[in-house]
Amino acid sequence: MGEDHMERLIEGHKRFLAEVFPGKKSQFHLLAETQAPEWLFITCSDSRVVPDLILGTGPGDLFITRNAGNVVPVTTGDVDGVTATIEYAVEVLKVKHAILCGHSDCGALKAALDRKGLESMPKARRWLSHVEGAWSHRQALNPADGEHAELASLIRGNVVAQLLNLKAQPSVARAGVEGRLTVHGWYYDILTGRIEQYDEGAKRFLPLAG
Ligand SMILES: [Zn+2]
Protein backbone atom coordinates (compact mmCIF):
# COMPACT_ATOMS: atom_id res chain seq x y z
CA MET A 1 0.00 0.00 0.00
CA GLY A 2 2.62 2.51 1.16
CA GLU A 3 4.90 1.34 -1.64
CA ASP A 4 2.26 2.16 -4.27
CA HIS A 5 1.87 5.68 -2.96
CA MET A 6 5.62 6.26 -3.02
CA GLU A 7 5.71 4.87 -6.54
CA ARG A 8 3.54 7.76 -7.70
CA LEU A 9 6.09 10.25 -6.41
CA ILE A 10 9.03 8.36 -7.92
CA GLU A 11 7.28 8.20 -11.28
CA GLY A 12 6.54 11.90 -11.02
CA HIS A 13 10.18 12.65 -10.32
CA LYS A 14 11.26 10.56 -13.30
CA ARG A 15 8.90 12.56 -15.51
CA PHE A 16 10.33 15.79 -14.08
CA LEU A 17 13.88 14.67 -14.93
CA ALA A 18 12.90 13.55 -18.42
CA GLU A 19 10.39 16.19 -19.49
CA VAL A 20 10.57 19.30 -17.29
CA PHE A 21 14.15 19.77 -16.12
CA PRO A 22 15.81 19.77 -19.58
CA GLY A 23 13.65 22.70 -20.70
CA LYS A 24 14.45 24.74 -17.60
CA LYS A 25 18.10 23.82 -17.33
CA SER A 26 19.43 27.34 -17.81
CA GLN A 27 16.96 28.72 -15.26
CA PHE A 28 18.02 26.16 -12.65
CA HIS A 29 21.64 26.89 -13.50
CA LEU A 30 21.09 30.56 -12.64
CA LEU A 31 19.30 29.62 -9.44
CA ALA A 32 21.76 26.98 -8.30
CA GLU A 33 23.81 29.33 -6.15
CA THR A 34 21.55 32.27 -5.40
CA GLN A 35 17.97 33.33 -5.00
CA ALA A 36 16.32 36.74 -5.13
CA PRO A 37 12.60 36.19 -4.54
CA GLU A 38 10.47 39.34 -4.50
CA TRP A 39 7.64 37.88 -2.47
CA LEU A 40 7.40 36.33 0.96
CA PHE A 41 4.34 34.08 0.96
CA ILE A 42 2.87 32.96 4.28
CA THR A 43 0.09 30.41 3.94
CA CYS A 44 -1.51 27.31 5.42
CA SER A 45 -0.06 23.81 5.12
CA ASP A 46 -3.27 22.71 3.41
CA SER A 47 -2.57 20.50 0.39
CA ARG A 48 -5.16 22.31 -1.72
CA VAL A 49 -3.31 25.62 -1.65
CA VAL A 50 -0.71 25.44 -4.42
CA PRO A 51 0.88 28.90 -4.70
CA ASP A 52 2.83 28.40 -7.94
CA LEU A 53 -0.29 26.99 -9.61
CA ILE A 54 -2.66 29.81 -8.66
CA LEU A 55 -0.15 32.63 -9.19
CA GLY A 56 1.75 31.48 -12.25
CA THR A 57 5.05 31.57 -10.39
CA GLY A 58 7.94 29.12 -10.42
CA PRO A 59 11.38 28.36 -9.02
CA GLY A 60 13.03 31.39 -7.43
CA ASP A 61 9.85 33.48 -7.22
CA LEU A 62 8.17 32.90 -3.86
CA PHE A 63 9.88 32.52 -0.50
CA ILE A 64 7.33 30.45 1.39
CA THR A 65 6.57 29.59 4.98
CA ARG A 66 3.56 27.41 5.74
CA ASN A 67 1.86 26.23 8.90
CA ALA A 68 -1.55 25.13 10.13
CA GLY A 69 -3.78 28.21 9.97
CA ASN A 70 -1.24 30.55 8.29
CA VAL A 71 -0.28 31.91 11.68
CA VAL A 72 2.31 34.56 12.54
CA PRO A 73 2.93 33.98 16.24
CA VAL A 74 2.91 37.08 18.38
CA THR A 75 6.47 37.74 19.46
CA THR A 76 7.35 36.09 22.72
CA GLY A 77 10.69 35.24 24.26
CA ASP A 78 10.63 32.08 22.19
CA VAL A 79 11.91 31.83 18.67
CA ASP A 80 9.80 29.95 16.15
CA GLY A 81 10.14 28.89 12.53
CA VAL A 82 7.66 31.39 11.15
CA THR A 83 9.07 34.59 12.59
CA ALA A 84 12.66 33.46 11.97
CA THR A 85 11.74 32.85 8.32
CA ILE A 86 10.07 36.25 8.05
CA GLU A 87 13.11 37.97 9.52
CA TYR A 88 15.42 36.24 7.05
CA ALA A 89 13.17 37.09 4.11
CA VAL A 90 13.00 40.77 5.03
CA GLU A 91 16.52 41.39 6.31
CA VAL A 92 18.61 39.18 4.04
CA LEU A 93 16.57 38.45 0.91
CA LYS A 94 14.96 41.89 1.05
CA VAL A 95 11.64 40.77 -0.37
CA LYS A 96 9.47 43.65 -1.62
CA HIS A 97 6.12 42.19 -0.60
CA ALA A 98 4.88 39.96 2.20
CA ILE A 99 1.62 38.15 1.48
CA LEU A 100 -0.40 36.45 4.20
CA CYS A 101 -2.83 34.04 2.54
CA GLY A 102 -5.68 32.16 4.21
CA HIS A 103 -8.08 29.84 2.43
CA SER A 104 -11.63 28.48 2.44
CA ASP A 105 -12.44 25.31 4.40
CA CYS A 106 -9.36 25.79 6.62
CA GLY A 107 -9.13 22.95 9.14
CA ALA A 108 -7.35 25.16 11.67
CA LEU A 109 -10.26 27.58 11.88
CA LYS A 110 -12.78 24.74 11.75
CA ALA A 111 -11.11 23.30 14.83
CA ALA A 112 -11.21 26.73 16.47
CA LEU A 113 -14.94 26.90 15.72
CA ASP A 114 -16.01 23.56 17.14
CA ARG A 115 -13.16 23.15 19.66
CA LYS A 116 -13.42 19.39 19.42
CA GLY A 117 -11.14 16.65 18.22
CA LEU A 118 -7.98 18.25 19.57
CA GLU A 119 -7.74 16.13 22.73
CA SER A 120 -5.14 13.83 21.19
CA MET A 121 -3.13 16.72 19.75
CA PRO A 122 -1.68 18.84 22.56
CA LYS A 123 0.78 20.58 20.22
CA ALA A 124 -1.90 21.47 17.66
CA ARG A 125 -4.17 22.71 20.42
CA ARG A 126 -1.49 25.02 21.75
CA TRP A 127 -0.61 26.20 18.25
CA LEU A 128 -4.23 27.04 17.50
CA SER A 129 -4.34 29.43 20.43
CA HIS A 130 -2.61 31.71 17.90
CA VAL A 131 -5.81 31.98 15.83
CA GLU A 132 -7.88 33.32 18.74
CA GLY A 133 -7.47 36.83 17.30
CA ALA A 134 -9.64 35.76 14.36
CA TRP A 135 -12.77 36.19 16.47
CA SER A 136 -12.34 39.90 17.04
CA HIS A 137 -11.66 40.54 13.34
CA ARG A 138 -14.47 38.40 11.91
CA GLN A 139 -15.75 39.75 8.61
CA ALA A 140 -19.35 40.32 7.54
CA LEU A 141 -21.07 37.15 6.37
CA ASN A 142 -20.91 36.80 2.59
CA PRO A 143 -23.97 35.11 1.05
CA ALA A 144 -21.72 33.81 -1.73
CA ASP A 145 -20.10 31.51 0.83
CA GLY A 146 -23.41 29.68 1.28
CA GLU A 147 -23.59 27.32 4.22
CA HIS A 148 -19.92 27.96 5.00
CA ALA A 149 -20.41 31.70 5.52
CA GLU A 150 -19.69 31.59 9.26
CA LEU A 151 -16.45 29.66 8.82
CA ALA A 152 -15.40 31.87 5.90
CA SER A 153 -15.95 35.04 7.93
CA LEU A 154 -13.76 33.62 10.70
CA ILE A 155 -11.05 32.58 8.21
CA ARG A 156 -11.02 36.11 6.76
CA GLY A 157 -10.88 37.44 10.33
CA ASN A 158 -7.83 35.27 10.91
CA VAL A 159 -6.14 36.80 7.87
CA VAL A 160 -6.69 40.27 9.34
CA ALA A 161 -5.44 39.15 12.77
CA GLN A 162 -2.31 37.50 11.37
CA LEU A 163 -1.67 40.51 9.13
CA LEU A 164 -1.49 42.65 12.28
CA ASN A 165 0.90 40.15 13.86
CA LEU A 166 2.99 40.24 10.69
CA LYS A 167 3.19 44.04 10.72
CA ALA A 168 4.20 43.91 14.38
CA GLN A 169 7.29 41.85 13.58
CA PRO A 170 10.24 44.21 14.16
CA SER A 171 11.87 43.51 10.79
CA VAL A 172 8.58 44.03 8.96
CA ALA A 173 7.75 47.23 10.84
CA ARG A 174 11.21 48.62 10.10
CA ALA A 175 11.08 47.75 6.41
CA GLY A 176 7.58 49.22 6.19
CA VAL A 177 8.74 52.54 7.65
CA GLU A 178 11.66 52.58 5.21
CA GLY A 179 9.20 52.02 2.37
CA ARG A 180 10.85 48.86 1.09
CA LEU A 181 8.16 46.35 2.04
CA THR A 182 4.41 46.16 1.47
CA VAL A 183 2.19 43.65 3.24
CA HIS A 184 -0.97 42.08 1.84
CA GLY A 185 -3.74 39.92 3.27
CA TRP A 186 -5.41 37.41 0.96
CA TYR A 187 -8.23 34.91 1.10
CA TYR A 188 -8.15 32.08 -1.43
CA ASP A 189 -11.38 30.26 -2.27
CA ILE A 190 -10.70 26.65 -3.22
CA LEU A 191 -14.11 26.15 -4.85
CA THR A 192 -13.93 29.12 -7.23
CA GLY A 193 -10.15 29.50 -7.47
CA ARG A 194 -10.53 33.22 -6.75
CA ILE A 195 -8.37 35.34 -4.47
CA GLU A 196 -9.70 38.25 -2.43
CA GLN A 197 -7.46 40.97 -1.02
CA TYR A 198 -8.04 42.77 2.27
CA ASP A 199 -8.59 46.48 1.67
CA GLU A 200 -7.38 48.25 4.80
CA GLY A 201 -9.20 51.48 3.94
CA ALA A 202 -12.53 49.80 3.27
CA LYS A 203 -11.87 47.22 6.01
CA ARG A 204 -13.13 44.42 3.82
CA PHE A 205 -12.03 41.85 1.29
CA LEU A 206 -12.28 42.69 -2.41
CA PRO A 207 -11.51 40.57 -5.50
CA LEU A 208 -7.80 40.62 -6.36
CA ALA A 209 -8.40 40.18 -10.06
CA GLY A 210 -11.16 42.78 -10.29
ZN1 LIG B 1 -5.78 25.80 6.36
mmCIF file of C-alpha atoms and ligand atoms in Angstrom:
data_model
loop_
_atom_site.group_PDB
_atom_site.id
_atom_site.type_symbol
_atom_site.label_atom_id
_atom_site.label_comp_id
_atom_site.label_asym_id
_atom_site.label_seq_id
_atom_site.Cartn_x
_atom_site.Cartn_y
_atom_site.Cartn_z
ATOM 1 C CA MET A 1 0.000 0.000 0.000
ATOM 2 C CA GLY A 2 2.623 2.511 1.161
ATOM 3 C CA GLU A 3 4.901 1.337 -1.644
ATOM 4 C CA ASP A 4 2.259 2.164 -4.266
ATOM 5 C CA HIS A 5 1.868 5.680 -2.957
ATOM 6 C CA MET A 6 5.618 6.264 -3.017
ATOM 7 C CA GLU A 7 5.709 4.868 -6.537
ATOM 8 C CA ARG A 8 3.540 7.756 -7.699
ATOM 9 C CA LEU A 9 6.095 10.246 -6.411
ATOM 10 C CA ILE A 10 9.027 8.361 -7.917
ATOM 11 C CA GLU A 11 7.285 8.199 -11.283
ATOM 12 C CA GLY A 12 6.541 11.901 -11.016
ATOM 13 C CA HIS A 13 10.178 12.651 -10.320
ATOM 14 C CA LYS A 14 11.258 10.563 -13.301
ATOM 15 C CA ARG A 15 8.896 12.565 -15.508
ATOM 16 C CA PHE A 16 10.332 15.788 -14.082
ATOM 17 C CA LEU A 17 13.878 14.668 -14.929
ATOM 18 C CA ALA A 18 12.902 13.555 -18.419
ATOM 19 C CA GLU A 19 10.388 16.195 -19.485
ATOM 20 C CA VAL A 20 10.573 19.296 -17.293
ATOM 21 C CA PHE A 21 14.151 19.775 -16.121
ATOM 22 C CA PRO A 22 15.806 19.766 -19.579
ATOM 23 C CA GLY A 23 13.649 22.700 -20.697
ATOM 24 C CA LYS A 24 14.446 24.743 -17.598
ATOM 25 C CA LYS A 25 18.103 23.821 -17.328
ATOM 26 C CA SER A 26 19.433 27.340 -17.810
ATOM 27 C CA GLN A 27 16.961 28.719 -15.261
ATOM 28 C CA PHE A 28 18.018 26.157 -12.653
ATOM 29 C CA HIS A 29 21.642 26.889 -13.502
ATOM 30 C CA LEU A 30 21.094 30.562 -12.638
ATOM 31 C CA LEU A 31 19.296 29.620 -9.439
ATOM 32 C CA ALA A 32 21.759 26.985 -8.300
ATOM 33 C CA GLU A 33 23.809 29.327 -6.146
ATOM 34 C CA THR A 34 21.553 32.269 -5.401
ATOM 35 C CA GLN A 35 17.968 33.330 -4.996
ATOM 36 C CA ALA A 36 16.317 36.741 -5.131
ATOM 37 C CA PRO A 37 12.599 36.188 -4.541
ATOM 38 C CA GLU A 38 10.472 39.342 -4.500
ATOM 39 C CA TRP A 39 7.636 37.883 -2.467
ATOM 40 C CA LEU A 40 7.405 36.329 0.958
ATOM 41 C CA PHE A 41 4.339 34.082 0.964
ATOM 42 C CA ILE A 42 2.867 32.956 4.283
ATOM 43 C CA THR A 43 0.094 30.410 3.941
ATOM 44 C CA CYS A 44 -1.512 27.315 5.420
ATOM 45 C CA SER A 45 -0.057 23.807 5.123
ATOM 46 C CA ASP A 46 -3.271 22.713 3.408
ATOM 47 C CA SER A 47 -2.569 20.496 0.386
ATOM 48 C CA ARG A 48 -5.160 22.313 -1.722
ATOM 49 C CA VAL A 49 -3.308 25.619 -1.649
ATOM 50 C CA VAL A 50 -0.711 25.442 -4.424
ATOM 51 C CA PRO A 51 0.878 28.902 -4.703
ATOM 52 C CA ASP A 52 2.832 28.403 -7.941
ATOM 53 C CA LEU A 53 -0.285 26.986 -9.612
ATOM 54 C CA ILE A 54 -2.663 29.807 -8.664
ATOM 55 C CA LEU A 55 -0.155 32.626 -9.192
ATOM 56 C CA GLY A 56 1.752 31.484 -12.246
ATOM 57 C CA THR A 57 5.048 31.570 -10.390
ATOM 58 C CA GLY A 58 7.945 29.122 -10.418
ATOM 59 C CA PRO A 59 11.383 28.358 -9.022
ATOM 60 C CA GLY A 60 13.029 31.390 -7.433
ATOM 61 C CA ASP A 61 9.854 33.479 -7.222
ATOM 62 C CA LEU A 62 8.174 32.896 -3.864
ATOM 63 C CA PHE A 63 9.882 32.520 -0.497
ATOM 64 C CA ILE A 64 7.334 30.451 1.389
ATOM 65 C CA THR A 65 6.569 29.589 4.984
ATOM 66 C CA ARG A 66 3.563 27.407 5.738
ATOM 67 C CA ASN A 67 1.861 26.226 8.896
ATOM 68 C CA ALA A 68 -1.551 25.125 10.125
ATOM 69 C CA GLY A 69 -3.775 28.211 9.970
ATOM 70 C CA ASN A 70 -1.237 30.554 8.291
ATOM 71 C CA VAL A 71 -0.277 31.912 11.676
ATOM 72 C CA VAL A 72 2.310 34.561 12.535
ATOM 73 C CA PRO A 73 2.930 33.975 16.237
ATOM 74 C CA VAL A 74 2.907 37.081 18.383
ATOM 75 C CA THR A 75 6.471 37.737 19.457
ATOM 76 C CA THR A 76 7.346 36.085 22.718
ATOM 77 C CA GLY A 77 10.687 35.243 24.263
ATOM 78 C CA ASP A 78 10.629 32.076 22.190
ATOM 79 C CA VAL A 79 11.911 31.831 18.666
ATOM 80 C CA ASP A 80 9.795 29.953 16.149
ATOM 81 C CA GLY A 81 10.142 28.888 12.531
ATOM 82 C CA VAL A 82 7.663 31.390 11.154
ATOM 83 C CA THR A 83 9.067 34.589 12.592
ATOM 84 C CA ALA A 84 12.657 33.463 11.971
ATOM 85 C CA THR A 85 11.743 32.853 8.321
ATOM 86 C CA ILE A 86 10.067 36.249 8.052
ATOM 87 C CA GLU A 87 13.109 37.967 9.515
ATOM 88 C CA TYR A 88 15.424 36.236 7.050
ATOM 89 C CA ALA A 89 13.171 37.094 4.107
ATOM 90 C CA VAL A 90 12.998 40.767 5.031
ATOM 91 C CA GLU A 91 16.525 41.388 6.306
ATOM 92 C CA VAL A 92 18.607 39.179 4.037
ATOM 93 C CA LEU A 93 16.567 38.448 0.914
ATOM 94 C CA LYS A 94 14.961 41.886 1.054
ATOM 95 C CA VAL A 95 11.637 40.773 -0.374
ATOM 96 C CA LYS A 96 9.473 43.653 -1.623
ATOM 97 C CA HIS A 97 6.122 42.191 -0.602
ATOM 98 C CA ALA A 98 4.879 39.955 2.198
ATOM 99 C CA ILE A 99 1.617 38.150 1.476
ATOM 100 C CA LEU A 100 -0.400 36.453 4.199
ATOM 101 C CA CYS A 101 -2.827 34.037 2.542
ATOM 102 C CA GLY A 102 -5.682 32.163 4.213
ATOM 103 C CA HIS A 103 -8.079 29.840 2.428
ATOM 104 C CA SER A 104 -11.631 28.484 2.442
ATOM 105 C CA ASP A 105 -12.437 25.311 4.405
ATOM 106 C CA CYS A 106 -9.360 25.793 6.622
ATOM 107 C CA GLY A 107 -9.126 22.953 9.141
ATOM 108 C CA ALA A 108 -7.346 25.157 11.670
ATOM 109 C CA LEU A 109 -10.258 27.584 11.884
ATOM 110 C CA LYS A 110 -12.777 24.744 11.753
ATOM 111 C CA ALA A 111 -11.108 23.301 14.830
ATOM 112 C CA ALA A 112 -11.214 26.729 16.471
ATOM 113 C CA LEU A 113 -14.940 26.896 15.719
ATOM 114 C CA ASP A 114 -16.009 23.558 17.143
ATOM 115 C CA ARG A 115 -13.164 23.148 19.655
ATOM 116 C CA LYS A 116 -13.418 19.394 19.420
ATOM 117 C CA GLY A 117 -11.141 16.653 18.216
ATOM 118 C CA LEU A 118 -7.980 18.251 19.570
ATOM 119 C CA GLU A 119 -7.737 16.134 22.728
ATOM 120 C CA SER A 120 -5.141 13.826 21.194
ATOM 121 C CA MET A 121 -3.131 16.724 19.751
ATOM 122 C CA PRO A 122 -1.680 18.838 22.555
ATOM 123 C CA LYS A 123 0.784 20.583 20.220
ATOM 124 C CA ALA A 124 -1.901 21.470 17.663
ATOM 125 C CA ARG A 125 -4.172 22.705 20.421
ATOM 126 C CA ARG A 126 -1.486 25.019 21.747
ATOM 127 C CA TRP A 127 -0.608 26.197 18.248
ATOM 128 C CA LEU A 128 -4.233 27.037 17.503
ATOM 129 C CA SER A 129 -4.343 29.434 20.429
ATOM 130 C CA HIS A 130 -2.610 31.710 17.903
ATOM 131 C CA VAL A 131 -5.808 31.977 15.834
ATOM 132 C CA GLU A 132 -7.883 33.325 18.742
ATOM 133 C CA GLY A 133 -7.471 36.827 17.304
ATOM 134 C CA ALA A 134 -9.637 35.762 14.363
ATOM 135 C CA TRP A 135 -12.770 36.185 16.470
ATOM 136 C CA SER A 136 -12.339 39.899 17.044
ATOM 137 C CA HIS A 137 -11.661 40.539 13.342
ATOM 138 C CA ARG A 138 -14.475 38.401 11.915
ATOM 139 C CA GLN A 139 -15.749 39.748 8.608
ATOM 140 C CA ALA A 140 -19.345 40.318 7.540
ATOM 141 C CA LEU A 141 -21.067 37.148 6.369
ATOM 142 C CA ASN A 142 -20.905 36.800 2.590
ATOM 143 C CA PRO A 143 -23.973 35.109 1.046
ATOM 144 C CA ALA A 144 -21.721 33.813 -1.735
ATOM 145 C CA ASP A 145 -20.100 31.506 0.829
ATOM 146 C CA GLY A 146 -23.414 29.681 1.279
ATOM 147 C CA GLU A 147 -23.590 27.324 4.223
ATOM 148 C CA HIS A 148 -19.921 27.961 5.002
ATOM 149 C CA ALA A 149 -20.409 31.698 5.523
ATOM 150 C CA GLU A 150 -19.694 31.591 9.260
ATOM 151 C CA LEU A 151 -16.453 29.661 8.823
ATOM 152 C CA ALA A 152 -15.401 31.873 5.899
ATOM 153 C CA SER A 153 -15.953 35.037 7.931
ATOM 154 C CA LEU A 154 -13.758 33.620 10.698
ATOM 155 C CA ILE A 155 -11.053 32.585 8.212
ATOM 156 C CA ARG A 156 -11.021 36.108 6.758
ATOM 157 C CA GLY A 157 -10.878 37.435 10.330
ATOM 158 C CA ASN A 158 -7.834 35.272 10.913
ATOM 159 C CA VAL A 159 -6.136 36.799 7.869
ATOM 160 C CA VAL A 160 -6.695 40.270 9.344
ATOM 161 C CA ALA A 161 -5.438 39.149 12.768
ATOM 162 C CA GLN A 162 -2.308 37.497 11.369
ATOM 163 C CA LEU A 163 -1.672 40.505 9.134
ATOM 164 C CA LEU A 164 -1.493 42.649 12.276
ATOM 165 C CA ASN A 165 0.899 40.148 13.855
ATOM 166 C CA LEU A 166 2.988 40.244 10.687
ATOM 167 C CA LYS A 167 3.194 44.041 10.719
ATOM 168 C CA ALA A 168 4.200 43.911 14.376
ATOM 169 C CA GLN A 169 7.288 41.850 13.580
ATOM 170 C CA PRO A 170 10.244 44.212 14.164
ATOM 171 C CA SER A 171 11.869 43.509 10.793
ATOM 172 C CA VAL A 172 8.575 44.030 8.957
ATOM 173 C CA ALA A 173 7.748 47.226 10.840
ATOM 174 C CA ARG A 174 11.211 48.621 10.100
ATOM 175 C CA ALA A 175 11.077 47.746 6.409
ATOM 176 C CA GLY A 176 7.584 49.222 6.192
ATOM 177 C CA VAL A 177 8.737 52.542 7.648
ATOM 178 C CA GLU A 178 11.655 52.576 5.211
ATOM 179 C CA GLY A 179 9.197 52.017 2.372
ATOM 180 C CA ARG A 180 10.853 48.858 1.085
ATOM 181 C CA LEU A 181 8.157 46.352 2.037
ATOM 182 C CA THR A 182 4.405 46.162 1.471
ATOM 183 C CA VAL A 183 2.188 43.650 3.240
ATOM 184 C CA HIS A 184 -0.969 42.085 1.839
ATOM 185 C CA GLY A 185 -3.743 39.917 3.267
ATOM 186 C CA TRP A 186 -5.410 37.413 0.955
ATOM 187 C CA TYR A 187 -8.228 34.905 1.103
ATOM 188 C CA TYR A 188 -8.147 32.076 -1.430
ATOM 189 C CA ASP A 189 -11.381 30.256 -2.272
ATOM 190 C CA ILE A 190 -10.705 26.646 -3.225
ATOM 191 C CA LEU A 191 -14.114 26.154 -4.854
ATOM 192 C CA THR A 192 -13.933 29.122 -7.234
ATOM 193 C CA GLY A 193 -10.152 29.502 -7.466
ATOM 194 C CA ARG A 194 -10.531 33.216 -6.755
ATOM 195 C CA ILE A 195 -8.369 35.336 -4.471
ATOM 196 C CA GLU A 196 -9.701 38.247 -2.430
ATOM 197 C CA GLN A 197 -7.464 40.972 -1.024
ATOM 198 C CA TYR A 198 -8.042 42.770 2.266
ATOM 199 C CA ASP A 199 -8.592 46.482 1.673
ATOM 200 C CA GLU A 200 -7.382 48.251 4.799
ATOM 201 C CA GLY A 201 -9.202 51.479 3.935
ATOM 202 C CA ALA A 202 -12.535 49.800 3.267
ATOM 203 C CA LYS A 203 -11.871 47.225 6.006
ATOM 204 C CA ARG A 204 -13.131 44.417 3.823
ATOM 205 C CA PHE A 205 -12.032 41.848 1.291
ATOM 206 C CA LEU A 206 -12.277 42.689 -2.410
ATOM 207 C CA PRO A 207 -11.507 40.568 -5.505
ATOM 208 C CA LEU A 208 -7.798 40.617 -6.355
ATOM 209 C CA ALA A 209 -8.396 40.176 -10.065
ATOM 210 C CA GLY A 210 -11.161 42.784 -10.288
HETATM 211 ZN ZN ZN B 1 -5.779 25.804 6.358
#
